[in-house]
Tab-separated table of C-alpha atoms in Angstrom:
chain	number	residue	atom	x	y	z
A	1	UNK	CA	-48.427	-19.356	60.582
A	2	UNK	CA	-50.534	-17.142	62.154
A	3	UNK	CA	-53.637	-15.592	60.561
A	4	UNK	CA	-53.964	-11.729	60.881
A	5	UNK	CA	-56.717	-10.224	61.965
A	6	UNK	CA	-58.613	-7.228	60.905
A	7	UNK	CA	-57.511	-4.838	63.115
A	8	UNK	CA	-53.520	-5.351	62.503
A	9	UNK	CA	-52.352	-3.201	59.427
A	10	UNK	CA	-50.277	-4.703	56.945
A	11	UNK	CA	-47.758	-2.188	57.650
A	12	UNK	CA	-47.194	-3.270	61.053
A	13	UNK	CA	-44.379	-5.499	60.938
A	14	UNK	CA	-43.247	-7.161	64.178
A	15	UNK	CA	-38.903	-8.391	63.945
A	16	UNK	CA	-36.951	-10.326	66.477
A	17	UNK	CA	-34.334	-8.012	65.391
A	18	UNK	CA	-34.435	-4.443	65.393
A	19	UNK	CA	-34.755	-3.653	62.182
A	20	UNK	CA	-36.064	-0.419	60.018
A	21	UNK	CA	-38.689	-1.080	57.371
A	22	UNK	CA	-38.482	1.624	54.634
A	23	UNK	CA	-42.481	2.107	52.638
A	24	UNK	CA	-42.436	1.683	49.303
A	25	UNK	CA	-42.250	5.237	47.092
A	26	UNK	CA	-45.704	5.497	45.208
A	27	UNK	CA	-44.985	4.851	41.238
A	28	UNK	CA	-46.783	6.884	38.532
A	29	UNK	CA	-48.870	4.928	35.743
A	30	UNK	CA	-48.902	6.025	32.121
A	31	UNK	CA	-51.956	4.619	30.339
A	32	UNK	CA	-50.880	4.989	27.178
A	33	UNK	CA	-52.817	4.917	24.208
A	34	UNK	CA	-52.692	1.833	21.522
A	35	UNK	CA	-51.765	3.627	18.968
A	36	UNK	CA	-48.543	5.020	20.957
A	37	UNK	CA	-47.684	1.535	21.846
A	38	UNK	CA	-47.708	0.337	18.339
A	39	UNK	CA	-46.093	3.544	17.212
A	40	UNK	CA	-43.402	2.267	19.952
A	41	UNK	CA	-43.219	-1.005	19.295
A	42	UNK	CA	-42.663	-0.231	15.198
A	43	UNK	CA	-39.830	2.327	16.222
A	44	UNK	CA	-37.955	-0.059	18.483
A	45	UNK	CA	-38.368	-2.798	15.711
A	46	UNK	CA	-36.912	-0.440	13.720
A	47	UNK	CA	-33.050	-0.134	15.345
A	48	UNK	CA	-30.863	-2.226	13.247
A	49	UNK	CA	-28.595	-4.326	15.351
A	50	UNK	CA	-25.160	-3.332	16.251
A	51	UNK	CA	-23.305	-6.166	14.345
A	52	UNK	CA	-19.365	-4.224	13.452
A	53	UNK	CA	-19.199	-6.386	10.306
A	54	UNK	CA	-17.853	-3.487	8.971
A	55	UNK	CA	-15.665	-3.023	11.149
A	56	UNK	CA	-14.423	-6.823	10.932
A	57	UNK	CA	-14.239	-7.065	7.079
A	58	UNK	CA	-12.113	-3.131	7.362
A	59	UNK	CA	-9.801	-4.993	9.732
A	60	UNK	CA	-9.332	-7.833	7.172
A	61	UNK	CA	-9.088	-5.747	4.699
A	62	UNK	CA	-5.812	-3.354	6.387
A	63	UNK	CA	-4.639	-6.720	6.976
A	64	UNK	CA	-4.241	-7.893	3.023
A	65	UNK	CA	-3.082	-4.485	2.696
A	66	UNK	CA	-0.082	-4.541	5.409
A	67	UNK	CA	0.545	-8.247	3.888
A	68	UNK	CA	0.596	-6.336	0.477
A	69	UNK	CA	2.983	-4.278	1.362
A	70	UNK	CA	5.660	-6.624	2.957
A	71	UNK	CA	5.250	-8.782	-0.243
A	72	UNK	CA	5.869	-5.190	-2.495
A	73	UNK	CA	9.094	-4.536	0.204
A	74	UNK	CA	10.362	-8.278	-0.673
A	75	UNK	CA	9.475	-8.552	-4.231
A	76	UNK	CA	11.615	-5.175	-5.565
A	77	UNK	CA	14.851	-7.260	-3.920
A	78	UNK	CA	13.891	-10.443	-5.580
A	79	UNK	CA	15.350	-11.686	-8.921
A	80	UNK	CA	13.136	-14.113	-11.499
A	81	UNK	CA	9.432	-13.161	-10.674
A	82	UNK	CA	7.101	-13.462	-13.002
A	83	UNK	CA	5.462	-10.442	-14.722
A	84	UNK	CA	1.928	-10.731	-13.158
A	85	UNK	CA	3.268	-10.932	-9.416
A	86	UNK	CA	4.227	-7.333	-9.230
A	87	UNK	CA	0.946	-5.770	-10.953
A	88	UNK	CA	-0.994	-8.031	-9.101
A	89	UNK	CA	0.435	-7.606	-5.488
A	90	UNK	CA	0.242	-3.753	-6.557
A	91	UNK	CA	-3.835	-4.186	-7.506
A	92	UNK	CA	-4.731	-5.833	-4.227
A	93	UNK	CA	-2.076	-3.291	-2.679
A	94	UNK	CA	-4.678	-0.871	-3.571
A	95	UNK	CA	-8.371	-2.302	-3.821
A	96	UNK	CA	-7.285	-3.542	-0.121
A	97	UNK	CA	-6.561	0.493	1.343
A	98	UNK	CA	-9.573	1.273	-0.538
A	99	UNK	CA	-12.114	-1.611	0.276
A	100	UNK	CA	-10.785	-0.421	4.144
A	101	UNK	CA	-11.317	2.972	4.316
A	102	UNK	CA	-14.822	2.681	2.456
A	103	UNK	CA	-15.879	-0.335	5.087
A	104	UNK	CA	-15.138	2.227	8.428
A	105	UNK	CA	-17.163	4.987	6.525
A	106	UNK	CA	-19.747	2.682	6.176
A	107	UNK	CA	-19.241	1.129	9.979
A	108	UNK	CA	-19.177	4.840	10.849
A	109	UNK	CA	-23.005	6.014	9.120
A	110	UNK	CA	-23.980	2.421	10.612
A	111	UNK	CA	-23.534	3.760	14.315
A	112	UNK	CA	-24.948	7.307	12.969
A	113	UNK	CA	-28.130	5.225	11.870
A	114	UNK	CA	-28.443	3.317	14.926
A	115	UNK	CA	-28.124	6.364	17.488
A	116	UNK	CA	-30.371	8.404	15.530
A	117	UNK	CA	-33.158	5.725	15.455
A	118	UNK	CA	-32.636	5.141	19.413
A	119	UNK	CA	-33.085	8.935	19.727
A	120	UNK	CA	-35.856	8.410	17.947
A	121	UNK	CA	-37.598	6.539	20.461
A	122	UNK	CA	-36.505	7.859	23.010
A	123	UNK	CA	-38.195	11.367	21.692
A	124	UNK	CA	-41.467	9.405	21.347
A	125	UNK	CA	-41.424	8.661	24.653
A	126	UNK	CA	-40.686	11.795	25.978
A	127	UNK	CA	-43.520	13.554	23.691
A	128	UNK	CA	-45.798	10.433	25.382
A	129	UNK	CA	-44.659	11.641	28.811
A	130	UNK	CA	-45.582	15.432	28.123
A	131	UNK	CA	-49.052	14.435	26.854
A	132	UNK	CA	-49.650	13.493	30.883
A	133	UNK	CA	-50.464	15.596	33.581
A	134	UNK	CA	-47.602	14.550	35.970
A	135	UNK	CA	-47.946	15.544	39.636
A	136	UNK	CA	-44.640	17.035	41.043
A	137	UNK	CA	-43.506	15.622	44.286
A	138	UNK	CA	-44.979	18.411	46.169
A	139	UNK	CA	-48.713	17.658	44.903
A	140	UNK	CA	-48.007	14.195	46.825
């Protein structure tokens, strides 16, 4: 390989091919304070994990409930049950629609929790950003 010497620029590239080099846009630097970086790091911590284990255990839950019902539909034609079989199928019957509907308002304030505490950040950052003087692209 062949060494380069002083006077050849780094931007001076030399192709077999005809090719088109594009420069690389300039970046902006925020040197941001410690104490913004922890504040940062402590938000981001912070988000709790989209998991939808409320949103599984409501799923099983409408599921006991639709088997609940099929076993209510079968049970009023059958003949010889036992006393507890009807109160009981009618007790999970309900505890089942209700243990449902309470899990998806729960899976529901979940995802409220988590978007607000990624907004969160995200509004941390911005107030970062506005605490910069940043050159518009017709300073450059």
């Amino acid at each position: 390989m062949e060494k380069l010497k002083k006077e050849d620029k780094m931007s001076d590239f030399k192709f077999s091919q005809d090719y088109v080099v594009y420069k690389a846009k300039k970046e902006g630097v925020y040197p941001i304070k410690e104490t913004d970086w922890s504040r940062l790091k402590r938000l981001i911590n912070g988000i709790i994990p989209n998991k939808n284990l409320f949103q599984i255990l409501a799923s099983i839950s409408f599921g006991i409930f639709g088997s609940a019902i099929f076993s209510l539909i079968a049970f009023n034609s059958a003949e010889n049950l036992d006393k507890w079989v009807l109160p009981t199928t009618w007790v999970i019957f309900c505890v089942s629609i209700i243990a449902g509907i309470g899990l998806l308002i729960l899976d529901k304030q979940q995802k409220v929790i988590i978007s607000y505490s990624t907004t969160d950040v995200l509004n941390e950052m911005t107030e970062i950003e506005k605490s910069f003087d940043k050159p518009t692209d017709e300073d450059e």
